[in-house]
């Protein structure tokens, strides 16, 4: 029964409810997902040429040894620059599904905030790991990692799926997305795996803060006192005095 309730709840929160919203909004409800997928396809096509690859690197190529202001300037574009070691079309499919589901469930503004925040958290934490150095507390990184190209929307995809699975109480989706990233980082301890872990942790923290604010808002909501009952019945008529006689009610 617990498994059945879990599956039914996830079907309602992850599949049925978004499909109902998609029927109401139509394709414009997926505009952010189409834009994200088109951006990755565009930058992938441009990077196939030598000049285009240079332009893409200058616009969205993020390295940990770059000045911080330049890395922050390139980070929004880096979401659309596909990683070199990952299949592009499989990544585009995951990207479209993540942004489509988030746009329908969370709205465009929150989708953009979460995707950028999880990507930025990974970019900044890499600098912290480099500052700690190799062997430091088991999380430090050697200096040569600072020259590794750090692009791609994978951290945003993982962050969106994780956030949705927390706010929609979907443990199966969480296991398939955030849990798989944890396993990947253990099996293949590379830079991408660490950034995925950071994205998962950031998304969980943002989701818990959002849920806490919702609970506090509901508690502070004033409760209206019940109105006094309305007595229904005939209204007594005022007596009419004949003309010429003084009225005692006047």
PDB file of C-alpha atoms in Angstrom:
ATOM      1  CA  UNK A   1       0.000   0.000   0.000  1.00  0.00           C
ATOM      2  CA  UNK A   2       2.852   2.400   0.758  1.00  0.00           C
ATOM      3  CA  UNK A   3       4.437   1.701  -2.629  1.00  0.00           C
ATOM      4  CA  UNK A   4       1.084   2.123  -4.383  1.00  0.00           C
ATOM      5  CA  UNK A   5       0.418   5.458  -2.635  1.00  0.00           C
ATOM      6  CA  UNK A   6       3.918   6.637  -3.531  1.00  0.00           C
ATOM      7  CA  UNK A   7       3.512   5.705  -7.189  1.00  0.00           C
ATOM      8  CA  UNK A   8       0.052   7.252  -7.343  1.00  0.00           C
ATOM      9  CA  UNK A   9       1.250  10.466  -5.713  1.00  0.00           C
ATOM     10  CA  UNK A  10       4.206  10.785  -8.054  1.00  0.00           C
ATOM     11  CA  UNK A  11       2.034  10.081 -11.092  1.00  0.00           C
ATOM     12  CA  UNK A  12      -0.319  12.862 -10.026  1.00  0.00           C
ATOM     13  CA  UNK A  13       2.403  15.368  -9.134  1.00  0.00           C
ATOM     14  CA  UNK A  14       4.962  14.646 -11.862  1.00  0.00           C
ATOM     15  CA  UNK A  15       2.824  13.502 -14.822  1.00  0.00           C
ATOM     16  CA  UNK A  16      -0.918  14.130 -14.511  1.00  0.00           C
ATOM     17  CA  UNK A  17      -0.864  17.657 -13.068  1.00  0.00           C
ATOM     18  CA  UNK A  18       1.793  18.978 -15.510  1.00  0.00           C
ATOM     19  CA  UNK A  19      -0.146  17.472 -18.435  1.00  0.00           C
ATOM     20  CA  UNK A  20      -3.311  19.261 -17.294  1.00  0.00           C
ATOM     21  CA  UNK A  21      -1.407  22.530 -17.128  1.00  0.00           C
ATOM     22  CA  UNK A  22       0.062  21.882 -20.568  1.00  0.00           C
ATOM     23  CA  UNK A  23      -3.436  21.384 -22.005  1.00  0.00           C
ATOM     24  CA  UNK A  24      -4.521  24.723 -20.528  1.00  0.00           C
ATOM     25  CA  UNK A  25      -1.457  26.690 -21.622  1.00  0.00           C
ATOM     26  CA  UNK A  26      -0.597  24.937 -24.882  1.00  0.00           C
ATOM     27  CA  UNK A  27       2.875  25.054 -26.416  1.00  0.00           C
ATOM     28  CA  UNK A  28       3.564  28.578 -25.056  1.00  0.00           C
ATOM     29  CA  UNK A  29       3.750  26.879 -21.654  1.00  0.00           C
ATOM     30  CA  UNK A  30       6.956  25.183 -22.855  1.00  0.00           C
ATOM     31  CA  UNK A  31       8.615  28.269 -24.312  1.00  0.00           C
ATOM     32  CA  UNK A  32      11.488  28.186 -21.813  1.00  0.00           C
ATOM     33  CA  UNK A  33      12.152  24.507 -22.537  1.00  0.00           C
ATOM     34  CA  UNK A  34      12.206  25.123 -26.295  1.00  0.00           C
ATOM     35  CA  UNK A  35      14.518  28.099 -25.821  1.00  0.00           C
ATOM     36  CA  UNK A  36      16.961  26.103 -23.682  1.00  0.00           C
ATOM     37  CA  UNK A  37      17.054  23.192 -26.133  1.00  0.00           C
ATOM     38  CA  UNK A  38      17.472  25.527 -29.106  1.00  0.00           C
ATOM     39  CA  UNK A  39      20.315  27.338 -27.334  1.00  0.00           C
ATOM     40  CA  UNK A  40      22.276  24.113 -26.830  1.00  0.00           C
ATOM     41  CA  UNK A  41      21.681  23.064 -30.454  1.00  0.00           C
ATOM     42  CA  UNK A  42      22.757  26.497 -31.696  1.00  0.00           C
ATOM     43  CA  UNK A  43      26.001  26.647 -29.730  1.00  0.00           C
ATOM     44  CA  UNK A  44      26.788  23.029 -30.622  1.00  0.00           C
ATOM     45  CA  UNK A  45      26.385  23.816 -34.324  1.00  0.00           C
ATOM     46  CA  UNK A  46      28.482  26.976 -34.075  1.00  0.00           C
ATOM     47  CA  UNK A  47      31.269  25.166 -32.206  1.00  0.00           C
ATOM     48  CA  UNK A  48      31.737  22.704 -35.089  1.00  0.00           C
ATOM     49  CA  UNK A  49      33.754  25.349 -36.974  1.00  0.00           C
ATOM     50  CA  UNK A  50      37.121  26.680 -35.887  1.00  0.00           C
ATOM     51  CA  UNK A  51      36.062  30.320 -35.716  1.00  0.00           C
ATOM     52  CA  UNK A  52      32.761  29.402 -34.103  1.00  0.00           C
ATOM     53  CA  UNK A  53      34.511  27.298 -31.470  1.00  0.00           C
ATOM     54  CA  UNK A  54      36.650  30.300 -30.545  1.00  0.00           C
ATOM     55  CA  UNK A  55      33.583  32.533 -30.290  1.00  0.00           C
ATOM     56  CA  UNK A  56      31.745  29.986 -28.118  1.00  0.00           C
ATOM     57  CA  UNK A  57      34.786  29.620 -25.866  1.00  0.00           C
ATOM     58  CA  UNK A  58      35.057  33.372 -25.413  1.00  0.00           C
ATOM     59  CA  UNK A  59      31.345  33.758 -24.684  1.00  0.00           C
ATOM     60  CA  UNK A  60      30.609  30.712 -22.535  1.00  0.00           C
ATOM     61  CA  UNK A  61      33.857  28.941 -21.745  1.00  0.00           C
ATOM     62  CA  UNK A  62      34.216  28.818 -17.960  1.00  0.00           C
ATOM     63  CA  UNK A  63      37.455  27.791 -16.267  1.00  0.00           C
ATOM     64  CA  UNK A  64      38.170  27.866 -12.564  1.00  0.00           C
ATOM     65  CA  UNK A  65      41.396  29.822 -13.082  1.00  0.00           C
ATOM     66  CA  UNK A  66      39.564  32.669 -14.832  1.00  0.00           C
ATOM     67  CA  UNK A  67      39.045  35.919 -12.925  1.00  0.00           C
ATOM     68  CA  UNK A  68      35.869  35.668 -10.900  1.00  0.00           C
ATOM     69  CA  UNK A  69      34.128  38.566 -12.670  1.00  0.00           C
ATOM     70  CA  UNK A  70      34.777  36.982 -16.065  1.00  0.00           C
ATOM     71  CA  UNK A  71      33.563  33.558 -14.896  1.00  0.00           C
ATOM     72  CA  UNK A  72      30.357  35.105 -13.539  1.00  0.00           C
ATOM     73  CA  UNK A  73      29.871  36.941 -16.829  1.00  0.00           C
ATOM     74  CA  UNK A  74      30.209  33.727 -18.846  1.00  0.00           C
ATOM     75  CA  UNK A  75      28.214  31.440 -16.551  1.00  0.00           C
ATOM     76  CA  UNK A  76      24.721  32.210 -18.002  1.00  0.00           C
ATOM     77  CA  UNK A  77      25.970  31.410 -21.522  1.00  0.00           C
ATOM     78  CA  UNK A  78      27.835  28.308 -20.305  1.00  0.00           C
ATOM     79  CA  UNK A  79      24.479  26.648 -19.577  1.00  0.00           C
ATOM     80  CA  UNK A  80      23.914  26.410 -23.342  1.00  0.00           C
ATOM     81  CA  UNK A  81      27.429  25.255 -24.262  1.00  0.00           C
ATOM     82  CA  UNK A  82      27.381  21.431 -24.293  1.00  0.00           C
ATOM     83  CA  UNK A  83      30.100  19.604 -22.413  1.00  0.00           C
ATOM     84  CA  UNK A  84      32.704  17.969 -24.634  1.00  0.00           C
ATOM     85  CA  UNK A  85      32.610  14.555 -22.925  1.00  0.00           C
ATOM     86  CA  UNK A  86      28.817  14.054 -22.997  1.00  0.00           C
ATOM     87  CA  UNK A  87      26.510  13.055 -25.906  1.00  0.00           C
ATOM     88  CA  UNK A  88      24.774  16.187 -27.126  1.00  0.00           C
ATOM     89  CA  UNK A  89      21.405  14.773 -28.175  1.00  0.00           C
ATOM     90  CA  UNK A  90      20.912  12.741 -24.995  1.00  0.00           C
ATOM     91  CA  UNK A  91      21.724  15.861 -23.000  1.00  0.00           C
ATOM     92  CA  UNK A  92      19.255  17.924 -25.037  1.00  0.00           C
ATOM     93  CA  UNK A  93      16.486  15.418 -24.290  1.00  0.00           C
ATOM     94  CA  UNK A  94      17.162  15.576 -20.555  1.00  0.00           C
ATOM     95  CA  UNK A  95      17.430  19.354 -20.740  1.00  0.00           C
ATOM     96  CA  UNK A  96      14.083  19.704 -22.500  1.00  0.00           C
ATOM     97  CA  UNK A  97      12.294  17.383 -20.067  1.00  0.00           C
ATOM     98  CA  UNK A  98      13.759  19.124 -17.018  1.00  0.00           C
ATOM     99  CA  UNK A  99      12.908  22.640 -18.193  1.00  0.00           C
ATOM    100  CA  UNK A 100       9.480  21.611 -19.512  1.00  0.00           C
ATOM    101  CA  UNK A 101       8.482  19.968 -16.228  1.00  0.00           C
ATOM    102  CA  UNK A 102       9.891  22.828 -14.164  1.00  0.00           C
ATOM    103  CA  UNK A 103       8.206  25.476 -16.302  1.00  0.00           C
ATOM    104  CA  UNK A 104       4.831  23.797 -15.912  1.00  0.00           C
ATOM    105  CA  UNK A 105       5.174  23.046 -12.195  1.00  0.00           C
ATOM    106  CA  UNK A 106       7.245  25.962 -10.883  1.00  0.00           C
ATOM    107  CA  UNK A 107       6.795  28.749 -13.402  1.00  0.00           C
ATOM    108  CA  UNK A 108       9.379  30.473 -15.564  1.00  0.00           C
ATOM    109  CA  UNK A 109      10.889  32.777 -12.968  1.00  0.00           C
ATOM    110  CA  UNK A 110      11.579  30.082 -10.388  1.00  0.00           C
ATOM    111  CA  UNK A 111      12.854  27.732 -13.103  1.00  0.00           C
ATOM    112  CA  UNK A 112      15.426  30.304 -14.207  1.00  0.00           C
ATOM    113  CA  UNK A 113      16.454  31.073 -10.622  1.00  0.00           C
ATOM    114  CA  UNK A 114      16.972  27.422  -9.702  1.00  0.00           C
ATOM    115  CA  UNK A 115      18.826  26.500 -12.890  1.00  0.00           C
ATOM    116  CA  UNK A 116      21.196  29.439 -12.569  1.00  0.00           C
ATOM    117  CA  UNK A 117      21.688  29.082  -8.813  1.00  0.00           C
ATOM    118  CA  UNK A 118      22.615  25.394  -9.011  1.00  0.00           C
ATOM    119  CA  UNK A 119      25.030  26.035 -11.894  1.00  0.00           C
ATOM    120  CA  UNK A 120      26.598  29.015 -10.152  1.00  0.00           C
ATOM    121  CA  UNK A 121      26.966  27.076  -6.897  1.00  0.00           C
ATOM    122  CA  UNK A 122      29.029  24.417  -8.671  1.00  0.00           C
ATOM    123  CA  UNK A 123      31.187  27.028 -10.393  1.00  0.00           C
ATOM    124  CA  UNK A 124      31.951  28.817  -7.130  1.00  0.00           C
ATOM    125  CA  UNK A 125      32.541  25.656  -5.090  1.00  0.00           C
ATOM    126  CA  UNK A 126      35.181  24.472  -7.564  1.00  0.00           C
ATOM    127  CA  UNK A 127      37.168  27.570  -6.679  1.00  0.00           C
ATOM    128  CA  UNK A 128      36.840  26.723  -2.998  1.00  0.00           C
ATOM    129  CA  UNK A 129      38.071  23.175  -3.657  1.00  0.00           C
ATOM    130  CA  UNK A 130      41.042  24.522  -5.588  1.00  0.00           C
ATOM    131  CA  UNK A 131      41.843  26.876  -2.732  1.00  0.00           C
ATOM    132  CA  UNK A 132      41.802  23.960  -0.276  1.00  0.00           C
ATOM    133  CA  UNK A 133      44.239  22.027  -2.462  1.00  0.00           C
ATOM    134  CA  UNK A 134      44.738  18.310  -3.089  1.00  0.00           C
ATOM    135  CA  UNK A 135      44.238  16.070  -0.094  1.00  0.00           C
ATOM    136  CA  UNK A 136      42.557  18.737   1.982  1.00  0.00           C
ATOM    137  CA  UNK A 137      39.655  17.126   3.856  1.00  0.00           C
ATOM    138  CA  UNK A 138      39.105  14.838   0.864  1.00  0.00           C
ATOM    139  CA  UNK A 139      37.424  17.597  -1.136  1.00  0.00           C
ATOM    140  CA  UNK A 140      40.424  19.574  -2.370  1.00  0.00           C
ATOM    141  CA  UNK A 141      41.401  19.635  -6.044  1.00  0.00           C
ATOM    142  CA  UNK A 142      44.804  19.909  -7.732  1.00  0.00           C
ATOM    143  CA  UNK A 143      45.681  23.162  -9.532  1.00  0.00           C
ATOM    144  CA  UNK A 144      45.458  21.635 -13.027  1.00  0.00           C
ATOM    145  CA  UNK A 145      41.691  21.255 -12.603  1.00  0.00           C
ATOM    146  CA  UNK A 146      41.473  25.027 -12.918  1.00  0.00           C
ATOM    147  CA  UNK A 147      42.170  24.677 -16.648  1.00  0.00           C
ATOM    148  CA  UNK A 148      39.379  22.154 -17.292  1.00  0.00           C
ATOM    149  CA  UNK A 149      36.504  23.490 -19.397  1.00  0.00           C
ATOM    150  CA  UNK A 150      33.419  23.688 -17.175  1.00  0.00           C
ATOM    151  CA  UNK A 151      30.314  24.065 -19.348  1.00  0.00           C
ATOM    152  CA  UNK A 152      26.994  22.362 -19.967  1.00  0.00           C
ATOM    153  CA  UNK A 153      23.472  22.393 -18.532  1.00  0.00           C
ATOM    154  CA  UNK A 154      23.828  19.131 -16.584  1.00  0.00           C
ATOM    155  CA  UNK A 155      24.038  20.843 -13.181  1.00  0.00           C
ATOM    156  CA  UNK A 156      20.899  22.854 -13.969  1.00  0.00           C
ATOM    157  CA  UNK A 157      19.085  19.704 -15.129  1.00  0.00           C
ATOM    158  CA  UNK A 158      20.011  17.804 -11.965  1.00  0.00           C
ATOM    159  CA  UNK A 159      19.072  20.788  -9.820  1.00  0.00           C
ATOM    160  CA  UNK A 160      15.649  21.192 -11.419  1.00  0.00           C
ATOM    161  CA  UNK A 161      14.763  17.504 -11.127  1.00  0.00           C
ATOM    162  CA  UNK A 162      15.932  17.460  -7.509  1.00  0.00           C
ATOM    163  CA  UNK A 163      13.974  20.593  -6.584  1.00  0.00           C
ATOM    164  CA  UNK A 164      10.785  19.288  -8.185  1.00  0.00           C
ATOM    165  CA  UNK A 165      11.122  15.893  -6.510  1.00  0.00           C
ATOM    166  CA  UNK A 166      11.405  17.573  -3.086  1.00  0.00           C
ATOM    167  CA  UNK A 167       8.511  20.032  -3.428  1.00  0.00           C
ATOM    168  CA  UNK A 168       6.292  17.396  -5.075  1.00  0.00           C
ATOM    169  CA  UNK A 169       7.224  14.624  -2.588  1.00  0.00           C
ATOM    170  CA  UNK A 170       8.575  12.321  -5.314  1.00  0.00           C
ATOM    171  CA  UNK A 171      11.184   9.963  -3.830  1.00  0.00           C
ATOM    172  CA  UNK A 172      11.361   7.790  -6.956  1.00  0.00           C
ATOM    173  CA  UNK A 173      12.192  10.756  -9.202  1.00  0.00           C
ATOM    174  CA  UNK A 174      14.731  11.906  -6.620  1.00  0.00           C
ATOM    175  CA  UNK A 175      16.388   8.498  -6.594  1.00  0.00           C
ATOM    176  CA  UNK A 176      16.571   8.374 -10.391  1.00  0.00           C
ATOM    177  CA  UNK A 177      18.029  11.887 -10.672  1.00  0.00           C
ATOM    178  CA  UNK A 178      19.777  13.137  -7.556  1.00  0.00           C
ATOM    179  CA  UNK A 179      20.540   9.648  -6.279  1.00  0.00           C
ATOM    180  CA  UNK A 180      22.071   8.622  -9.589  1.00  0.00           C
ATOM    181  CA  UNK A 181      24.303  11.696  -9.488  1.00  0.00           C
ATOM    182  CA  UNK A 182      25.545  10.702  -6.040  1.00  0.00           C
ATOM    183  CA  UNK A 183      26.364   7.235  -7.334  1.00  0.00           C
ATOM    184  CA  UNK A 184      28.062   8.701 -10.409  1.00  0.00           C
ATOM    185  CA  UNK A 185      30.277  10.957  -8.313  1.00  0.00           C
ATOM    186  CA  UNK A 186      31.357   7.955  -6.235  1.00  0.00           C
ATOM    187  CA  UNK A 187      31.946   5.650  -9.206  1.00  0.00           C
ATOM    188  CA  UNK A 188      33.635   8.298 -11.397  1.00  0.00           C
ATOM    189  CA  UNK A 189      35.156  10.963  -9.120  1.00  0.00           C
ATOM    190  CA  UNK A 190      35.624  13.810 -11.594  1.00  0.00           C
ATOM    191  CA  UNK A 191      34.849  17.524 -11.695  1.00  0.00           C
ATOM    192  CA  UNK A 192      31.380  17.052 -13.215  1.00  0.00           C
ATOM    193  CA  UNK A 193      30.419  14.561 -10.521  1.00  0.00           C
ATOM    194  CA  UNK A 194      31.361  16.978  -7.770  1.00  0.00           C
ATOM    195  CA  UNK A 195      29.412  19.793  -9.374  1.00  0.00           C
ATOM    196  CA  UNK A 196      26.388  17.522  -9.690  1.00  0.00           C
ATOM    197  CA  UNK A 197      26.581  16.780  -5.965  1.00  0.00           C
ATOM    198  CA  UNK A 198      26.745  20.513  -5.243  1.00  0.00           C
ATOM    199  CA  UNK A 199      23.745  21.082  -7.529  1.00  0.00           C
ATOM    200  CA  UNK A 200      21.767  18.392  -5.686  1.00  0.00           C
ATOM    201  CA  UNK A 201      22.595  19.900  -2.300  1.00  0.00           C
ATOM    202  CA  UNK A 202      21.776  23.433  -3.449  1.00  0.00           C
ATOM    203  CA  UNK A 203      18.437  22.356  -4.918  1.00  0.00           C
ATOM    204  CA  UNK A 204      17.492  20.480  -1.735  1.00  0.00           C
ATOM    205  CA  UNK A 205      18.328  23.522   0.406  1.00  0.00           C
ATOM    206  CA  UNK A 206      16.313  25.864  -1.832  1.00  0.00           C
ATOM    207  CA  UNK A 207      13.335  23.494  -1.838  1.00  0.00           C
ATOM    208  CA  UNK A 208      13.369  23.160   1.967  1.00  0.00           C
ATOM    209  CA  UNK A 209      13.556  26.937   2.380  1.00  0.00           C
ATOM    210  CA  UNK A 210      10.613  27.346   0.007  1.00  0.00           C
ATOM    211  CA  UNK A 211       8.564  24.766   1.901  1.00  0.00           C
ATOM    212  CA  UNK A 212       9.423  26.427   5.224  1.00  0.00           C
ATOM    213  CA  UNK A 213       8.268  29.799   3.935  1.00  0.00           C
ATOM    214  CA  UNK A 214       5.021  28.302   2.703  1.00  0.00           C
ATOM    215  CA  UNK A 215       4.338  26.773   6.125  1.00  0.00           C
ATOM    216  CA  UNK A 216       5.107  30.052   7.883  1.00  0.00           C
ATOM    217  CA  UNK A 217       2.861  31.942   5.472  1.00  0.00           C
ATOM    218  CA  UNK A 218      -0.014  29.569   6.143  1.00  0.00           C
ATOM    219  CA  UNK A 219       0.453  29.943   9.890  1.00  0.00           C
ATOM    220  CA  UNK A 220       0.448  33.742   9.717  1.00  0.00           C
ATOM    221  CA  UNK A 221      -2.646  33.826   7.550  1.00  0.00           C
ATOM    222  CA  UNK A 222      -5.455  35.428   9.668  1.00  0.00           C
ATOM    223  CA  UNK A 223      -8.401  33.248  10.404  1.00  0.00           C
ATOM    224  CA  UNK A 224     -11.735  34.958   9.868  1.00  0.00           C
ATOM    225  CA  UNK A 225     -14.113  34.792  12.812  1.00  0.00           C
ATOM    226  CA  UNK A 226     -17.452  33.179  11.976  1.00  0.00           C
ATOM    227  CA  UNK A 227     -20.253  35.601  11.226  1.00  0.00           C
ATOM    228  CA  UNK A 228     -23.202  35.627  13.620  1.00  0.00           C
ATOM    229  CA  UNK A 229     -26.067  33.491  12.397  1.00  0.00           C
ATOM    230  CA  UNK A 230     -28.706  35.283  10.363  1.00  0.00           C
ATOM    231  CA  UNK A 231     -32.232  34.774  11.690  1.00  0.00           C
ATOM    232  CA  UNK A 232     -34.653  34.345   8.845  1.00  0.00           C
ATOM    233  CA  UNK A 233     -38.257  35.178   9.363  1.00  0.00           C
ATOM    234  CA  UNK A 234     -40.963  37.765   8.694  1.00  0.00           C
ATOM    235  CA  UNK A 235     -40.133  41.337   9.598  1.00  0.00           C
ATOM    236  CA  UNK A 236     -42.791  42.778  11.959  1.00  0.00           C
ATOM    237  CA  UNK A 237     -44.679  45.585  10.322  1.00  0.00           C
ATOM    238  CA  UNK A 238     -44.779  49.008  11.965  1.00  0.00           C
ATOM    239  CA  UNK A 239     -48.307  49.834  13.172  1.00  0.00           C
ATOM    240  CA  UNK A 240     -50.080  52.462  11.144  1.00  0.00           C
ATOM    241  CA  UNK A 241     -51.993  55.034  13.209  1.00  0.00           C
ATOM    242  CA  UNK A 242     -55.134  56.581  11.834  1.00  0.00           C
ATOM    243  CA  UNK A 243     -54.825  60.217  10.799  1.00  0.00           C
ATOM    244  CA  UNK A 244     -55.428  62.806  13.462  1.00  0.00           C
ATOM    245  CA  UNK A 245     -54.322  60.632  16.427  1.00  0.00           C
ATOM    246  CA  UNK A 246     -50.925  61.180  17.992  1.00  0.00           C
ATOM    247  CA  UNK A 247     -48.551  58.278  17.749  1.00  0.00           C
ATOM    248  CA  UNK A 248     -46.842  57.047  20.870  1.00  0.00           C
ATOM    249  CA  UNK A 249     -43.887  55.925  18.724  1.00  0.00           C
ATOM    250  CA  UNK A 250     -43.286  59.377  17.190  1.00  0.00           C
TER     251      UNK A 250
END
